[in-house]
């Protein structure tokens, strides 16, 4: 008899739980739905590294950035617009000039946002002063490449594209003697964007806009098939930076649709 009573009590309890669970489920089902973001962005300044391997790595990188001489990162830029370089280019990839100064702007801006180290901001502001001086020497604000490189872009507007020097995959990376230029141009545009977004350098935005106008005019007014042929190698960064220019809050002016920079493989 006791056994049957125990089963009866357990059954009542079980049904009560089921009823309670169903009731709770019904309340949840009828409750208004509230969208909860899966992720939320945060500023670099909101993250502080404590003593750790990561902090030591960050300090090492910061020291390296502070050790570099801005005048040795951009002498080729000054020479390309008729000014005298203030130093010799670094060696390696930079021996004949390159786009490392774009990487450098991004690195200094983000490191400044993370650490608040004023010396990084000073380096960044000095480079922006130098680049703006170079830009003032040009009629349309384009200083990233010299006259030969600029002519290569303008040839696109006339329907002229010469592709050569295939890479290991067979894709030509050099068009109109400009080399792998979309990669390099992206690094400069992204560096200026980062200087504005992460370090708050208004001057960077002032330098960036004429450059974006120059490229936008070519991208929007060239034959699409010919323009597509120039996107065969490492063009993806241009897609990224122009999406930012079009849609991000700091850059309200619309330049072009991202589809222009999507390679139809």
PDB file of C-alpha atoms in Angstrom:
ATOM      1  CA  UNK A   1       0.000   0.000   0.000  1.00  0.00           C
ATOM      2  CA  UNK A   2       2.804   2.358   0.880  1.00  0.00           C
ATOM      3  CA  UNK A   3       4.368   1.573  -2.476  1.00  0.00           C
ATOM      4  CA  UNK A   4       1.213   2.664  -4.328  1.00  0.00           C
ATOM      5  CA  UNK A   5       0.973   5.856  -2.244  1.00  0.00           C
ATOM      6  CA  UNK A   6       4.572   6.723  -3.107  1.00  0.00           C
ATOM      7  CA  UNK A   7       3.886   6.214  -6.804  1.00  0.00           C
ATOM      8  CA  UNK A   8       0.737   8.341  -6.546  1.00  0.00           C
ATOM      9  CA  UNK A   9       2.589  11.203  -4.797  1.00  0.00           C
ATOM     10  CA  UNK A  10       5.427  11.100  -7.297  1.00  0.00           C
ATOM     11  CA  UNK A  11       2.935  11.161 -10.157  1.00  0.00           C
ATOM     12  CA  UNK A  12       1.226  14.263  -8.736  1.00  0.00           C
ATOM     13  CA  UNK A  13       4.570  15.976  -8.298  1.00  0.00           C
ATOM     14  CA  UNK A  14       5.637  15.040 -11.820  1.00  0.00           C
ATOM     15  CA  UNK A  15       2.413  16.364 -13.336  1.00  0.00           C
ATOM     16  CA  UNK A  16       2.784  19.539 -11.299  1.00  0.00           C
ATOM     17  CA  UNK A  17       6.270  20.063 -12.648  1.00  0.00           C
ATOM     18  CA  UNK A  18       5.080  19.409 -16.196  1.00  0.00           C
ATOM     19  CA  UNK A  19       2.208  21.844 -15.727  1.00  0.00           C
ATOM     20  CA  UNK A  20       4.496  24.456 -14.212  1.00  0.00           C
ATOM     21  CA  UNK A  21       7.034  24.066 -17.014  1.00  0.00           C
ATOM     22  CA  UNK A  22       4.315  24.356 -19.646  1.00  0.00           C
ATOM     23  CA  UNK A  23       2.943  27.438 -17.906  1.00  0.00           C
ATOM     24  CA  UNK A  24       6.352  29.050 -17.823  1.00  0.00           C
ATOM     25  CA  UNK A  25       6.887  28.158 -21.459  1.00  0.00           C
ATOM     26  CA  UNK A  26       3.568  29.780 -22.379  1.00  0.00           C
ATOM     27  CA  UNK A  27       4.593  32.990 -20.615  1.00  0.00           C
ATOM     28  CA  UNK A  28       7.905  33.058 -22.436  1.00  0.00           C
ATOM     29  CA  UNK A  29       6.205  32.332 -25.755  1.00  0.00           C
ATOM     30  CA  UNK A  30       3.809  35.252 -25.342  1.00  0.00           C
ATOM     31  CA  UNK A  31       6.454  37.660 -24.057  1.00  0.00           C
ATOM     32  CA  UNK A  32       7.521  40.418 -26.474  1.00  0.00           C
ATOM     33  CA  UNK A  33      10.707  39.513 -28.358  1.00  0.00           C
ATOM     34  CA  UNK A  34      13.703  41.701 -27.612  1.00  0.00           C
ATOM     35  CA  UNK A  35      16.665  41.707 -30.001  1.00  0.00           C
ATOM     36  CA  UNK A  36      19.936  41.171 -28.164  1.00  0.00           C
ATOM     37  CA  UNK A  37      23.052  41.832 -30.286  1.00  0.00           C
ATOM     38  CA  UNK A  38      25.341  38.859 -30.627  1.00  0.00           C
ATOM     39  CA  UNK A  39      28.358  41.132 -30.288  1.00  0.00           C
ATOM     40  CA  UNK A  40      29.091  44.750 -29.527  1.00  0.00           C
ATOM     41  CA  UNK A  41      32.139  46.739 -30.579  1.00  0.00           C
ATOM     42  CA  UNK A  42      34.383  48.441 -28.054  1.00  0.00           C
ATOM     43  CA  UNK A  43      37.229  50.938 -28.202  1.00  0.00           C
ATOM     44  CA  UNK A  44      40.846  49.832 -28.031  1.00  0.00           C
ATOM     45  CA  UNK A  45      41.237  52.162 -25.066  1.00  0.00           C
ATOM     46  CA  UNK A  46      38.765  49.996 -23.141  1.00  0.00           C
ATOM     47  CA  UNK A  47      41.215  47.085 -23.103  1.00  0.00           C
ATOM     48  CA  UNK A  48      44.188  47.179 -20.738  1.00  0.00           C
ATOM     49  CA  UNK A  49      46.777  44.422 -20.776  1.00  0.00           C
ATOM     50  CA  UNK A  50      48.247  43.417 -17.430  1.00  0.00           C
ATOM     51  CA  UNK A  51      51.711  41.993 -16.969  1.00  0.00           C
ATOM     52  CA  UNK A  52      51.764  39.038 -19.335  1.00  0.00           C
ATOM     53  CA  UNK A  53      53.263  37.669 -22.520  1.00  0.00           C
ATOM     54  CA  UNK A  54      50.801  39.814 -24.477  1.00  0.00           C
ATOM     55  CA  UNK A  55      51.781  42.998 -22.632  1.00  0.00           C
ATOM     56  CA  UNK A  56      55.451  42.313 -23.294  1.00  0.00           C
ATOM     57  CA  UNK A  57      54.703  41.748 -26.972  1.00  0.00           C
ATOM     58  CA  UNK A  58      52.754  45.006 -27.151  1.00  0.00           C
ATOM     59  CA  UNK A  59      55.580  46.926 -25.463  1.00  0.00           C
ATOM     60  CA  UNK A  60      58.045  45.404 -27.910  1.00  0.00           C
ATOM     61  CA  UNK A  61      55.931  46.525 -30.852  1.00  0.00           C
ATOM     62  CA  UNK A  62      55.503  49.984 -29.370  1.00  0.00           C
ATOM     63  CA  UNK A  63      59.246  50.349 -28.965  1.00  0.00           C
ATOM     64  CA  UNK A  64      59.794  49.314 -32.575  1.00  0.00           C
ATOM     65  CA  UNK A  65      57.282  51.875 -33.861  1.00  0.00           C
ATOM     66  CA  UNK A  66      58.966  54.621 -31.853  1.00  0.00           C
ATOM     67  CA  UNK A  67      62.385  53.605 -33.183  1.00  0.00           C
ATOM     68  CA  UNK A  68      61.487  54.168 -36.838  1.00  0.00           C
ATOM     69  CA  UNK A  69      62.414  57.433 -38.554  1.00  0.00           C
ATOM     70  CA  UNK A  70      59.452  58.934 -40.407  1.00  0.00           C
ATOM     71  CA  UNK A  71      61.781  60.781 -42.782  1.00  0.00           C
ATOM     72  CA  UNK A  72      63.167  57.423 -43.941  1.00  0.00           C
ATOM     73  CA  UNK A  73      59.700  56.009 -44.579  1.00  0.00           C
ATOM     74  CA  UNK A  74      58.563  58.691 -47.025  1.00  0.00           C
ATOM     75  CA  UNK A  75      61.540  60.207 -48.944  1.00  0.00           C
ATOM     76  CA  UNK A  76      60.257  58.648 -52.190  1.00  0.00           C
ATOM     77  CA  UNK A  77      56.884  60.313 -51.638  1.00  0.00           C
ATOM     78  CA  UNK A  78      58.528  63.707 -51.346  1.00  0.00           C
ATOM     79  CA  UNK A  79      60.695  63.096 -54.409  1.00  0.00           C
ATOM     80  CA  UNK A  80      57.682  62.005 -56.480  1.00  0.00           C
ATOM     81  CA  UNK A  81      56.130  65.471 -56.147  1.00  0.00           C
ATOM     82  CA  UNK A  82      59.362  67.422 -56.707  1.00  0.00           C
ATOM     83  CA  UNK A  83      60.447  67.882 -53.098  1.00  0.00           C
ATOM     84  CA  UNK A  84      63.779  66.773 -51.689  1.00  0.00           C
ATOM     85  CA  UNK A  85      63.780  63.719 -49.474  1.00  0.00           C
ATOM     86  CA  UNK A  86      64.871  64.266 -45.884  1.00  0.00           C
ATOM     87  CA  UNK A  87      66.509  60.870 -45.521  1.00  0.00           C
ATOM     88  CA  UNK A  88      67.329  57.623 -47.316  1.00  0.00           C
ATOM     89  CA  UNK A  89      64.784  54.856 -47.685  1.00  0.00           C
ATOM     90  CA  UNK A  90      65.121  51.846 -45.430  1.00  0.00           C
ATOM     91  CA  UNK A  91      66.424  48.687 -47.110  1.00  0.00           C
ATOM     92  CA  UNK A  92      64.642  45.540 -48.193  1.00  0.00           C
ATOM     93  CA  UNK A  93      61.217  46.145 -49.662  1.00  0.00           C
ATOM     94  CA  UNK A  94      61.641  49.836 -48.918  1.00  0.00           C
ATOM     95  CA  UNK A  95      64.888  50.287 -50.847  1.00  0.00           C
ATOM     96  CA  UNK A  96      63.131  51.932 -53.768  1.00  0.00           C
ATOM     97  CA  UNK A  97      60.140  53.205 -51.822  1.00  0.00           C
ATOM     98  CA  UNK A  98      56.966  51.420 -50.895  1.00  0.00           C
ATOM     99  CA  UNK A  99      53.771  51.559 -48.871  1.00  0.00           C
ATOM    100  CA  UNK A 100      55.154  50.762 -45.426  1.00  0.00           C
ATOM    101  CA  UNK A 101      54.272  54.269 -44.333  1.00  0.00           C
ATOM    102  CA  UNK A 102      50.594  53.301 -44.712  1.00  0.00           C
ATOM    103  CA  UNK A 103      51.098  50.325 -42.407  1.00  0.00           C
ATOM    104  CA  UNK A 104      52.978  52.636 -40.072  1.00  0.00           C
ATOM    105  CA  UNK A 105      50.087  55.094 -39.799  1.00  0.00           C
ATOM    106  CA  UNK A 106      47.685  52.263 -38.941  1.00  0.00           C
ATOM    107  CA  UNK A 107      50.054  50.794 -36.366  1.00  0.00           C
ATOM    108  CA  UNK A 108      50.776  54.112 -34.652  1.00  0.00           C
ATOM    109  CA  UNK A 109      47.099  55.068 -34.573  1.00  0.00           C
ATOM    110  CA  UNK A 110      45.997  51.771 -33.027  1.00  0.00           C
ATOM    111  CA  UNK A 111      48.896  51.629 -30.610  1.00  0.00           C
ATOM    112  CA  UNK A 112      48.136  55.201 -29.526  1.00  0.00           C
ATOM    113  CA  UNK A 113      44.489  54.269 -28.985  1.00  0.00           C
ATOM    114  CA  UNK A 114      45.588  51.302 -26.873  1.00  0.00           C
ATOM    115  CA  UNK A 115      48.306  52.969 -24.803  1.00  0.00           C
ATOM    116  CA  UNK A 116      47.772  56.735 -24.938  1.00  0.00           C
ATOM    117  CA  UNK A 117      51.506  57.139 -25.623  1.00  0.00           C
ATOM    118  CA  UNK A 118      51.836  60.746 -26.849  1.00  0.00           C
ATOM    119  CA  UNK A 119      55.111  60.039 -28.656  1.00  0.00           C
ATOM    120  CA  UNK A 120      53.149  57.838 -31.077  1.00  0.00           C
ATOM    121  CA  UNK A 121      50.703  60.640 -31.781  1.00  0.00           C
ATOM    122  CA  UNK A 122      53.616  63.013 -32.364  1.00  0.00           C
ATOM    123  CA  UNK A 123      55.092  60.615 -34.924  1.00  0.00           C
ATOM    124  CA  UNK A 124      51.732  60.305 -36.619  1.00  0.00           C
ATOM    125  CA  UNK A 125      51.120  64.041 -36.744  1.00  0.00           C
ATOM    126  CA  UNK A 126      54.587  64.667 -38.168  1.00  0.00           C
ATOM    127  CA  UNK A 127      53.974  62.151 -40.958  1.00  0.00           C
ATOM    128  CA  UNK A 128      50.599  63.733 -41.727  1.00  0.00           C
ATOM    129  CA  UNK A 129      52.241  67.167 -41.941  1.00  0.00           C
ATOM    130  CA  UNK A 130      54.764  65.800 -44.410  1.00  0.00           C
ATOM    131  CA  UNK A 131      52.135  64.033 -46.515  1.00  0.00           C
ATOM    132  CA  UNK A 132      49.952  67.106 -46.618  1.00  0.00           C
ATOM    133  CA  UNK A 133      52.909  69.148 -47.831  1.00  0.00           C
ATOM    134  CA  UNK A 134      53.366  66.595 -50.620  1.00  0.00           C
ATOM    135  CA  UNK A 135      49.674  66.751 -51.467  1.00  0.00           C
ATOM    136  CA  UNK A 136      49.800  70.533 -51.805  1.00  0.00           C
ATOM    137  CA  UNK A 137      52.337  70.138 -54.609  1.00  0.00           C
ATOM    138  CA  UNK A 138      49.764  68.346 -56.781  1.00  0.00           C
ATOM    139  CA  UNK A 139      46.852  69.807 -58.782  1.00  0.00           C
ATOM    140  CA  UNK A 140      44.386  67.087 -57.775  1.00  0.00           C
ATOM    141  CA  UNK A 141      45.686  65.825 -54.420  1.00  0.00           C
ATOM    142  CA  UNK A 142      47.192  62.585 -55.781  1.00  0.00           C
ATOM    143  CA  UNK A 143      50.663  61.980 -54.343  1.00  0.00           C
ATOM    144  CA  UNK A 144      50.757  58.205 -53.724  1.00  0.00           C
ATOM    145  CA  UNK A 145      52.504  57.480 -57.014  1.00  0.00           C
ATOM    146  CA  UNK A 146      54.672  59.571 -59.294  1.00  0.00           C
ATOM    147  CA  UNK A 147      53.703  60.835 -62.734  1.00  0.00           C
ATOM    148  CA  UNK A 148      54.306  57.468 -64.385  1.00  0.00           C
ATOM    149  CA  UNK A 149      52.090  55.628 -61.931  1.00  0.00           C
ATOM    150  CA  UNK A 150      49.387  58.256 -62.177  1.00  0.00           C
ATOM    151  CA  UNK A 151      49.400  58.014 -65.956  1.00  0.00           C
ATOM    152  CA  UNK A 152      48.892  54.263 -65.616  1.00  0.00           C
ATOM    153  CA  UNK A 153      45.630  54.856 -63.762  1.00  0.00           C
ATOM    154  CA  UNK A 154      44.451  57.505 -66.192  1.00  0.00           C
ATOM    155  CA  UNK A 155      45.057  55.076 -69.060  1.00  0.00           C
ATOM    156  CA  UNK A 156      42.208  52.997 -67.627  1.00  0.00           C
ATOM    157  CA  UNK A 157      39.825  55.830 -68.409  1.00  0.00           C
ATOM    158  CA  UNK A 158      40.959  55.690 -72.043  1.00  0.00           C
ATOM    159  CA  UNK A 159      40.403  51.945 -72.239  1.00  0.00           C
ATOM    160  CA  UNK A 160      44.069  51.001 -72.241  1.00  0.00           C
ATOM    161  CA  UNK A 161      45.268  48.153 -70.039  1.00  0.00           C
ATOM    162  CA  UNK A 162      48.516  46.232 -70.426  1.00  0.00           C
ATOM    163  CA  UNK A 163      48.800  43.197 -68.150  1.00  0.00           C
ATOM    164  CA  UNK A 164      52.076  41.333 -67.715  1.00  0.00           C
ATOM    165  CA  UNK A 165      54.452  39.679 -65.248  1.00  0.00           C
ATOM    166  CA  UNK A 166      52.277  36.723 -64.151  1.00  0.00           C
ATOM    167  CA  UNK A 167      52.771  35.422 -60.627  1.00  0.00           C
ATOM    168  CA  UNK A 168      53.111  31.788 -59.524  1.00  0.00           C
ATOM    169  CA  UNK A 169      49.369  31.213 -60.110  1.00  0.00           C
ATOM    170  CA  UNK A 170      49.504  32.628 -63.626  1.00  0.00           C
ATOM    171  CA  UNK A 171      47.692  35.837 -62.700  1.00  0.00           C
ATOM    172  CA  UNK A 172      49.283  39.055 -64.001  1.00  0.00           C
ATOM    173  CA  UNK A 173      50.038  41.362 -61.098  1.00  0.00           C
ATOM    174  CA  UNK A 174      51.450  44.272 -63.088  1.00  0.00           C
ATOM    175  CA  UNK A 175      49.172  46.485 -65.167  1.00  0.00           C
ATOM    176  CA  UNK A 176      50.182  49.635 -67.027  1.00  0.00           C
ATOM    177  CA  UNK A 177      53.582  49.397 -65.306  1.00  0.00           C
ATOM    178  CA  UNK A 178      51.986  50.136 -61.946  1.00  0.00           C
ATOM    179  CA  UNK A 179      52.944  46.877 -60.298  1.00  0.00           C
ATOM    180  CA  UNK A 180      50.628  45.482 -57.639  1.00  0.00           C
ATOM    181  CA  UNK A 181      49.296  48.934 -56.962  1.00  0.00           C
ATOM    182  CA  UNK A 182      45.815  48.354 -55.511  1.00  0.00           C
ATOM    183  CA  UNK A 183      47.494  46.578 -52.606  1.00  0.00           C
ATOM    184  CA  UNK A 184      49.766  49.549 -51.939  1.00  0.00           C
ATOM    185  CA  UNK A 185      47.063  52.156 -52.426  1.00  0.00           C
ATOM    186  CA  UNK A 186      44.857  50.362 -49.938  1.00  0.00           C
ATOM    187  CA  UNK A 187      47.602  50.521 -47.321  1.00  0.00           C
ATOM    188  CA  UNK A 188      47.841  54.317 -47.658  1.00  0.00           C
ATOM    189  CA  UNK A 189      44.069  54.881 -47.655  1.00  0.00           C
ATOM    190  CA  UNK A 190      43.647  52.537 -44.675  1.00  0.00           C
ATOM    191  CA  UNK A 191      46.480  54.215 -42.802  1.00  0.00           C
ATOM    192  CA  UNK A 192      44.836  57.611 -43.190  1.00  0.00           C
ATOM    193  CA  UNK A 193      41.453  56.204 -42.229  1.00  0.00           C
ATOM    194  CA  UNK A 194      42.934  54.628 -39.093  1.00  0.00           C
ATOM    195  CA  UNK A 195      44.735  57.834 -38.154  1.00  0.00           C
ATOM    196  CA  UNK A 196      41.385  59.598 -38.211  1.00  0.00           C
ATOM    197  CA  UNK A 197      39.257  56.862 -36.628  1.00  0.00           C
ATOM    198  CA  UNK A 198      41.635  55.602 -33.918  1.00  0.00           C
ATOM    199  CA  UNK A 199      43.783  58.662 -33.193  1.00  0.00           C
ATOM    200  CA  UNK A 200      41.284  61.405 -33.997  1.00  0.00           C
ATOM    201  CA  UNK A 201      43.572  63.151 -36.511  1.00  0.00           C
ATOM    202  CA  UNK A 202      41.274  65.398 -38.545  1.00  0.00           C
ATOM    203  CA  UNK A 203      44.179  66.176 -40.854  1.00  0.00           C
ATOM    204  CA  UNK A 204      44.207  62.544 -41.977  1.00  0.00           C
ATOM    205  CA  UNK A 205      40.639  62.823 -43.248  1.00  0.00           C
ATOM    206  CA  UNK A 206      41.495  66.022 -45.130  1.00  0.00           C
ATOM    207  CA  UNK A 207      44.338  64.193 -46.896  1.00  0.00           C
ATOM    208  CA  UNK A 208      42.285  61.072 -47.540  1.00  0.00           C
ATOM    209  CA  UNK A 209      39.290  62.602 -49.313  1.00  0.00           C
ATOM    210  CA  UNK A 210      41.078  63.887 -52.462  1.00  0.00           C
ATOM    211  CA  UNK A 211      42.801  60.518 -52.835  1.00  0.00           C
ATOM    212  CA  UNK A 212      39.454  58.717 -52.597  1.00  0.00           C
ATOM    213  CA  UNK A 213      37.953  61.115 -55.144  1.00  0.00           C
ATOM    214  CA  UNK A 214      40.777  60.395 -57.604  1.00  0.00           C
ATOM    215  CA  UNK A 215      40.355  56.616 -57.343  1.00  0.00           C
ATOM    216  CA  UNK A 216      36.560  56.763 -57.334  1.00  0.00           C
ATOM    217  CA  UNK A 217      36.548  58.701 -60.603  1.00  0.00           C
ATOM    218  CA  UNK A 218      38.665  55.999 -62.252  1.00  0.00           C
ATOM    219  CA  UNK A 219      36.694  53.085 -60.792  1.00  0.00           C
ATOM    220  CA  UNK A 220      33.299  54.480 -61.754  1.00  0.00           C
ATOM    221  CA  UNK A 221      34.198  55.731 -65.228  1.00  0.00           C
ATOM    222  CA  UNK A 222      36.414  52.959 -66.593  1.00  0.00           C
ATOM    223  CA  UNK A 223      35.170  50.085 -68.717  1.00  0.00           C
ATOM    224  CA  UNK A 224      34.039  47.495 -66.163  1.00  0.00           C
ATOM    225  CA  UNK A 225      35.670  44.528 -67.907  1.00  0.00           C
ATOM    226  CA  UNK A 226      38.974  46.347 -68.203  1.00  0.00           C
ATOM    227  CA  UNK A 227      38.787  47.531 -64.625  1.00  0.00           C
ATOM    228  CA  UNK A 228      38.039  43.967 -63.517  1.00  0.00           C
ATOM    229  CA  UNK A 229      41.219  42.824 -65.236  1.00  0.00           C
ATOM    230  CA  UNK A 230      43.263  44.976 -62.842  1.00  0.00           C
ATOM    231  CA  UNK A 231      41.773  43.225 -59.796  1.00  0.00           C
ATOM    232  CA  UNK A 232      43.435  39.878 -60.397  1.00  0.00           C
ATOM    233  CA  UNK A 233      45.833  40.123 -57.439  1.00  0.00           C
ATOM    234  CA  UNK A 234      45.360  41.400 -53.865  1.00  0.00           C
ATOM    235  CA  UNK A 235      42.606  43.896 -54.490  1.00  0.00           C
ATOM    236  CA  UNK A 236      40.428  42.914 -51.527  1.00  0.00           C
ATOM    237  CA  UNK A 237      41.608  45.684 -49.260  1.00  0.00           C
ATOM    238  CA  UNK A 238      40.201  48.311 -51.599  1.00  0.00           C
ATOM    239  CA  UNK A 239      36.782  46.766 -51.140  1.00  0.00           C
ATOM    240  CA  UNK A 240      37.157  47.099 -47.375  1.00  0.00           C
ATOM    241  CA  UNK A 241      38.334  50.685 -47.246  1.00  0.00           C
ATOM    242  CA  UNK A 242      35.718  51.978 -49.691  1.00  0.00           C
ATOM    243  CA  UNK A 243      32.952  50.258 -47.766  1.00  0.00           C
ATOM    244  CA  UNK A 244      34.209  52.204 -44.754  1.00  0.00           C
ATOM    245  CA  UNK A 245      34.303  55.414 -46.754  1.00  0.00           C
ATOM    246  CA  UNK A 246      30.759  54.875 -47.917  1.00  0.00           C
ATOM    247  CA  UNK A 247      29.028  53.604 -44.809  1.00  0.00           C
ATOM    248  CA  UNK A 248      31.002  54.415 -41.661  1.00  0.00           C
ATOM    249  CA  UNK A 249      29.841  57.360 -39.582  1.00  0.00           C
ATOM    250  CA  UNK A 250      33.072  59.371 -39.875  1.00  0.00           C
ATOM    251  CA  UNK A 251      32.830  59.239 -43.689  1.00  0.00           C
ATOM    252  CA  UNK A 252      29.269  60.144 -44.674  1.00  0.00           C
ATOM    253  CA  UNK A 253      30.035  60.891 -48.334  1.00  0.00           C
ATOM    254  CA  UNK A 254      29.168  58.011 -50.673  1.00  0.00           C
ATOM    255  CA  UNK A 255      31.874  57.163 -53.180  1.00  0.00           C
ATOM    256  CA  UNK A 256      30.995  53.925 -54.916  1.00  0.00           C
ATOM    257  CA  UNK A 257      29.419  50.568 -54.413  1.00  0.00           C
ATOM    258  CA  UNK A 258      31.602  47.805 -53.057  1.00  0.00           C
ATOM    259  CA  UNK A 259      30.732  45.710 -56.114  1.00  0.00           C
ATOM    260  CA  UNK A 260      33.206  47.791 -58.128  1.00  0.00           C
ATOM    261  CA  UNK A 261      36.017  46.217 -56.100  1.00  0.00           C
ATOM    262  CA  UNK A 262      34.680  42.666 -56.094  1.00  0.00           C
ATOM    263  CA  UNK A 263      36.671  40.476 -58.447  1.00  0.00           C
ATOM    264  CA  UNK A 264      34.443  38.403 -60.742  1.00  0.00           C
ATOM    265  CA  UNK A 265      36.602  35.293 -60.655  1.00  0.00           C
TER     266      UNK A 265
END
